[in-house]
Amino acid sequence: MQNEPSHHENNRSASVGERVLRRASRCRHHIYPLIPFSLLYTASATLARSWQQKGRTYPNWMHREHIPILAWMGRHSLIIYATHQVLLLMVLETVFQ
């Protein structure tokens, strides 16, 4: 038992990514439940489709770009999300190494 590293020593030698994955596997309460949110999404998509089939359109104010930088970020959100995750892990790995 003395030869085995303690939990804290083992945690220090792990990379930031490994520590994040360990912590995420221990606390899953922050993940949204799949069934309620998928039902909410399905209901809103169904209502939007029926709204359009009746010939209704969205109001003009919904089509305007109010803040151009936010509109650009919305169009490129997946790339921004993936890039910032990698950069954030690299910075954390460098700082806590």
N, CA and C of each residue as an Amber inpcrd file, in Angstrom:
protein
   291
   0.8120000  -1.1860000   0.0000000   0.0000000   0.0000000   0.0000000
   0.8640000   1.2620000   0.0000000   2.0630000   1.1860000   0.6200000
   2.9200000   2.3570000   0.6610000   3.5620000   2.6450000  -0.6890000
   3.7620000   1.6240000  -1.4990000   4.3880000   1.8220000  -2.8000000
   3.4580000   2.4690000  -3.8070000   2.1680000   2.3560000  -3.5840000
   1.2050000   2.9550000  -4.5130000   1.1270000   4.4510000  -4.2730000
   1.0800000   5.2480000  -5.3500000   0.9450000   6.6920000  -5.1640000
  -0.4400000   7.0290000  -4.6180000  -0.4830000   8.0610000  -3.8100000
  -1.7780000   8.4840000  -3.2770000  -2.6340000   9.0700000  -4.3930000
  -3.8930000   9.2930000  -4.0760000  -4.8160000   9.8470000  -5.0740000
  -4.3330000  11.2090000  -5.5640000  -3.7910000  12.0210000  -4.6360000
  -3.3550000  13.3680000  -5.0190000  -2.0970000  13.3320000  -5.8760000
  -1.1610000  12.4260000  -5.5660000   0.0450000  12.3130000  -6.3820000
  -0.3010000  11.8320000  -7.7810000  -1.2000000  10.8650000  -7.8680000
  -1.6260000  10.3390000  -9.1580000  -2.3290000  11.4280000  -9.9650000
  -3.1000000  12.2560000  -9.2900000  -3.8380000  13.3330000  -9.9430000
  -2.8830000  14.3860000 -10.5010000  -1.7670000  14.6460000  -9.8080000
  -0.8130000  15.6490000 -10.2790000  -0.0730000  15.1800000 -11.5220000
   0.1790000  13.8850000 -11.6200000   0.9240000  13.3840000 -12.7620000
   0.0540000  13.2620000 -14.0130000  -1.2540000  13.2910000 -13.8440000
  -2.1650000  13.1790000 -14.9890000  -2.2080000  14.5030000 -15.7430000
  -2.4630000  14.4120000 -17.0380000  -2.5830000  15.6360000 -17.8270000
  -3.8980000  16.3320000 -17.4970000  -3.9980000  17.5570000 -17.9190000
  -5.2160000  18.3280000 -17.6600000  -6.4220000  17.6440000 -18.2860000
  -6.2540000  17.1470000 -19.5020000  -7.3620000  16.4700000 -20.1760000
  -7.8360000  15.2520000 -19.4110000  -6.8800000  14.4670000 -18.8620000
  -7.2560000  13.2870000 -18.0830000  -7.9860000  13.6760000 -16.8100000
  -7.5230000  14.7530000 -16.1610000  -8.1940000  15.2110000 -14.9370000
  -9.6030000  15.7060000 -15.2290000  -9.7680000  16.4110000 -16.3480000
 -11.0960000  16.8990000 -16.7200000 -12.0320000  15.7260000 -16.9820000
 -11.5390000  14.7040000 -17.7000000 -12.3780000  13.5430000 -17.9830000
 -12.7400000  12.7870000 -16.7090000 -11.7860000  12.6540000 -15.7790000
 -12.0990000  11.9920000 -14.5020000 -13.1760000  12.7460000 -13.7440000
 -13.0310000  14.0640000 -13.6790000 -14.0060000  14.8580000 -12.9380000
 -15.3770000  14.7970000 -13.6080000 -15.4010000  14.8350000 -14.9420000
 -16.6780000  14.7880000 -15.6670000 -17.3640000  13.4500000 -15.4640000
 -16.5800000  12.3740000 -15.3580000 -17.2050000  11.0630000 -15.1660000
 -17.7770000  10.9230000 -13.7610000 -17.2380000  11.7010000 -12.8040000
 -17.7560000  11.6220000 -11.4300000 -19.0120000  12.4570000 -11.2410000
 -19.1410000  13.5690000 -11.9370000 -20.2950000  14.4420000 -11.7100000
 -21.0230000  14.6690000 -13.0270000 -22.0560000  13.9400000 -13.2200000
 -22.8270000  14.0470000 -14.4590000 -24.0940000  14.8890000 -14.2770000
 -24.2530000  15.5170000 -13.1350000 -25.4650000  16.2810000 -12.8840000
 -25.5520000  17.5460000 -13.7180000 -24.4710000  17.9900000 -14.3240000
 -24.4950000  19.2080000 -15.1220000 -24.8810000  18.9480000 -16.5770000
 -25.0260000  17.6920000 -16.9530000 -25.4000000  17.3570000 -18.3250000
 -26.9230000  17.3780000 -18.4330000 -27.4380000  18.0530000 -19.4370000
 -28.8810000  18.1430000 -19.5950000 -29.4730000  16.7840000 -19.9480000
 -30.6220000  16.4740000 -19.3840000 -31.2780000  15.2030000 -19.7210000
 -31.6530000  15.1690000 -21.2010000 -31.4120000  14.0490000 -21.8270000
 -31.6020000  13.9250000 -23.2630000 -33.0730000  13.9340000 -23.6620000
 -33.9010000  13.1890000 -22.9570000 -35.2980000  13.0380000 -23.3720000
 -36.0850000  14.3510000 -23.3070000 -36.0790000  15.0990000 -22.1990000
 -36.8700000  16.3420000 -22.1980000 -36.4220000  17.3400000 -23.2540000
 -35.1190000  17.4870000 -23.4390000 -34.6550000  18.4770000 -24.3930000
 -34.8520000  18.0310000 -25.8320000 -34.7810000  16.7310000 -26.0890000
 -35.0550000  16.2710000 -27.4500000 -36.5400000  16.4290000 -27.7630000
 -37.3980000  16.2240000 -26.7660000 -38.8320000  16.4390000 -26.9870000
 -39.1320000  17.9200000 -27.2150000 -38.4650000  18.7880000 -26.4750000
 -38.6490000  20.2240000 -26.6570000 -38.2120000  20.6480000 -28.0630000
 -37.0690000  20.1250000 -28.5110000 -36.5850000  20.4290000 -29.8540000
 -37.5640000  19.9200000 -30.9160000 -38.0450000  18.6850000 -30.7610000
 -38.9780000  18.1060000 -31.7290000 -40.2760000  18.8970000 -31.7810000
 -40.7750000  19.2950000 -30.6230000 -42.0180000  20.0760000 -30.5890000
 -41.8440000  21.4220000 -31.2820000 -40.7220000  22.1050000 -31.0390000
 -40.5270000  23.4100000 -31.6670000 -40.3050000  23.2740000 -33.1720000
 -39.6110000  22.2260000 -33.6060000 -39.4240000  22.0140000 -35.0400000
 -40.7540000  21.7010000 -35.7180000 -41.6040000  20.9220000 -35.0650000
 -42.9230000  20.5960000 -35.6180000 -43.7950000  21.8370000 -35.7200000
 -43.7780000  22.6640000 -34.6690000 -44.5640000  23.9020000 -34.7080000
 -44.0620000  24.8480000 -35.7950000 -42.7510000  24.9350000 -35.9630000
 -42.1990000  25.8040000 -37.0040000 -42.6040000  25.3160000 -38.3910000
 -42.5940000  24.0010000 -38.5970000 -42.9790000  23.4470000 -39.9010000
 -44.4590000  23.7210000 -40.1790000 -45.3080000  23.5230000 -39.1800000
 -46.7400000  23.7860000 -39.4020000 -46.9910000  25.2770000 -39.6170000
 -46.2290000  26.1260000 -38.9470000 -46.3300000  27.5780000 -39.1180000
 -46.0150000  27.9480000 -40.5650000 -44.9610000  27.3770000 -41.1300000
 -44.5670000  27.6870000 -42.5010000 -45.5260000  27.0820000 -43.5180000
 -46.0820000  25.9080000 -43.2280000 -47.0210000  25.2770000 -44.1620000
 -48.3130000  26.0710000 -44.2690000 -48.6500000  26.8280000 -43.2530000
 -49.8450000  27.6650000 -43.3030000 -49.5900000  28.9750000 -44.0330000
 -48.3750000  29.1390000 -44.5450000 -48.0590000  30.3330000 -45.3340000
 -47.6060000  31.5110000 -44.5020000 -47.3960000  31.3120000 -43.2450000
 -46.9260000  32.4060000 -42.4030000 -45.4090000  32.5130000 -42.4980000
 -44.9230000  33.7250000 -42.3460000 -43.4730000  33.9390000 -42.3460000
 -43.0760000  34.5770000 -41.0220000 -41.7890000  34.5380000 -40.7670000
 -41.2910000  35.1620000 -39.5480000 -41.2860000  36.6780000 -39.7170000
 -41.4150000  37.4170000 -38.6310000 -41.3790000  38.8870000 -38.7270000
 -40.0250000  39.3660000 -39.2550000 -40.0240000  40.5310000 -39.8730000
 -38.7940000  41.0740000 -40.4610000 -37.6940000  41.2940000 -39.4340000
 -38.0610000  41.6600000 -38.2040000 -37.0340000  41.9260000 -37.2010000
 -36.2440000  40.6620000 -36.8510000 -36.7980000  39.4980000 -37.1490000
 -36.0730000  38.2580000 -36.8610000 -35.0130000  37.9670000 -37.9260000
 -35.1040000  38.5840000 -39.0770000 -34.1580000  38.3330000 -40.1600000
 -32.9990000  39.3200000 -40.1710000 -33.1350000  40.4270000 -39.4840000
 -32.0740000  41.4380000 -39.4620000 -30.8960000  40.9640000 -38.6300000
 -29.7160000  41.4170000 -39.0110000 -28.5390000  41.1990000 -38.1970000
 -28.3720000  42.4130000 -37.2900000 -28.6950000  42.2430000 -36.0340000
 -28.6500000  43.3680000 -35.1010000 -27.2080000  43.7630000 -34.7750000
 -26.3800000  42.7910000 -34.4170000 -24.9870000  43.0460000 -34.0860000
 -24.1410000  42.1620000 -35.0040000 -23.4640000  42.7560000 -35.9850000
 -22.7660000  41.9640000 -37.0030000 -21.7660000  40.9530000 -36.4400000
 -20.9960000  41.3050000 -35.4010000 -20.0020000  40.3740000 -34.8720000
 -20.6850000  39.1510000 -34.2440000 -21.8220000  39.3560000 -33.5750000
 -22.5500000  38.2270000 -32.9970000 -23.1710000  37.3580000 -34.0860000
 -23.6180000  37.9860000 -35.1720000 -24.1700000  37.2170000 -36.2850000
 -23.0770000  36.3620000 -36.9260000 -21.8700000  36.9400000 -37.0720000
 -20.7520000  36.1790000 -37.6210000 -20.3750000  35.0210000 -36.7040000
 -20.3390000  35.2810000 -35.3990000 -20.0100000  34.2270000 -34.4380000
 -21.0600000  33.1150000 -34.4530000 -22.3010000  33.4810000 -34.6620000
 -23.3560000  32.4770000 -34.7360000 -23.2260000  31.5930000 -35.9630000
 -22.8130000  32.1750000 -37.0790000 -22.6310000  31.3920000 -38.2980000
 -21.4160000  30.4800000 -38.2340000 -20.4370000  30.8160000 -37.3980000
 -19.1970000  30.0460000 -37.3090000 -19.0070000  29.4340000 -35.9150000
 -20.0880000  29.1370000 -35.2230000 -20.0010000  28.7190000 -33.8260000
 -19.2850000  27.3860000 -33.6360000 -19.4530000  26.4310000 -34.5280000
 -18.7960000  25.1410000 -34.3540000 -17.2720000  25.2790000 -34.4420000
 -16.8110000  26.0570000 -35.4040000 -15.3700000  26.2670000 -35.5460000
 -14.8220000  27.0090000 -34.3280000 -15.5450000  28.0150000 -33.8730000
 -15.1180000  28.7720000 -32.6890000 -15.0800000  27.8660000 -31.4690000
 -16.1010000  27.0400000 -31.2940000 -16.1590000  26.1530000 -30.1420000
 -15.0080000  25.1560000 -30.1540000 -14.7860000  24.5060000 -31.2790000
 -13.7250000  23.5000000 -31.3600000 -12.3530000  24.1380000 -31.1580000
 -12.1200000  25.2950000 -31.7300000 -10.8400000  25.9740000 -31.6040000
 -10.5890000  26.4260000 -30.1720000 -11.5960000  27.0020000 -29.5400000
 -11.3660000  27.5120000 -28.1830000 -11.1690000  26.3740000 -27.1930000
 -11.7550000  25.2070000 -27.4390000 -11.5270000  24.0680000 -26.5580000
 -10.0700000  23.6230000 -26.6250000  -9.5360000  23.5020000 -27.8130000
  -8.1440000  23.0860000 -27.9840000  -7.2020000  24.1150000 -27.3700000
  -7.4390000  25.3930000 -27.6500000  -6.5720000  26.4350000 -27.1060000
  -6.6390000  26.4780000 -25.5860000  -7.8280000  26.3260000 -25.0350000
  -7.9870000  26.3560000 -23.5860000  -7.2550000  25.1810000 -22.9310000
  -7.3640000  23.9960000 -23.4990000  -6.6460000  22.8390000 -22.9480000
  -5.1300000  23.0170000 -23.0660000  -4.6610000  23.6030000 -24.1630000
  -3.2290000  23.8490000 -24.3140000  -2.7260000  24.8300000 -23.2580000
  -3.4710000  25.8930000 -23.0240000  -3.0750000  26.8830000 -22.0220000
  -3.0820000  26.2550000 -20.6380000  -4.1240000  25.5180000 -20.2870000
  -4.2000000  24.8830000 -18.9830000  -3.0900000  23.8510000 -18.8030000
  -2.7890000  23.0950000 -19.8380000  -1.7130000  22.1080000 -19.7830000
  -0.3790000  22.8040000 -19.5250000  -0.1530000  23.9340000 -20.1670000
   1.1030000  24.6810000 -19.9770000   1.1810000  25.2820000 -18.5830000
   0.0950000  25.8540000 -18.1080000   0.0970000  26.5160000 -16.8050000
   0.2500000  25.5140000 -15.6610000  -0.4370000  24.4000000 -15.7270000
  -0.4660000  23.4550000 -14.6050000   0.5060000  22.2910000 -14.7520000
   1.4680000  22.4020000 -15.6160000   2.4150000  21.2980000 -15.8030000
   3.5110000  21.2920000 -14.7970000
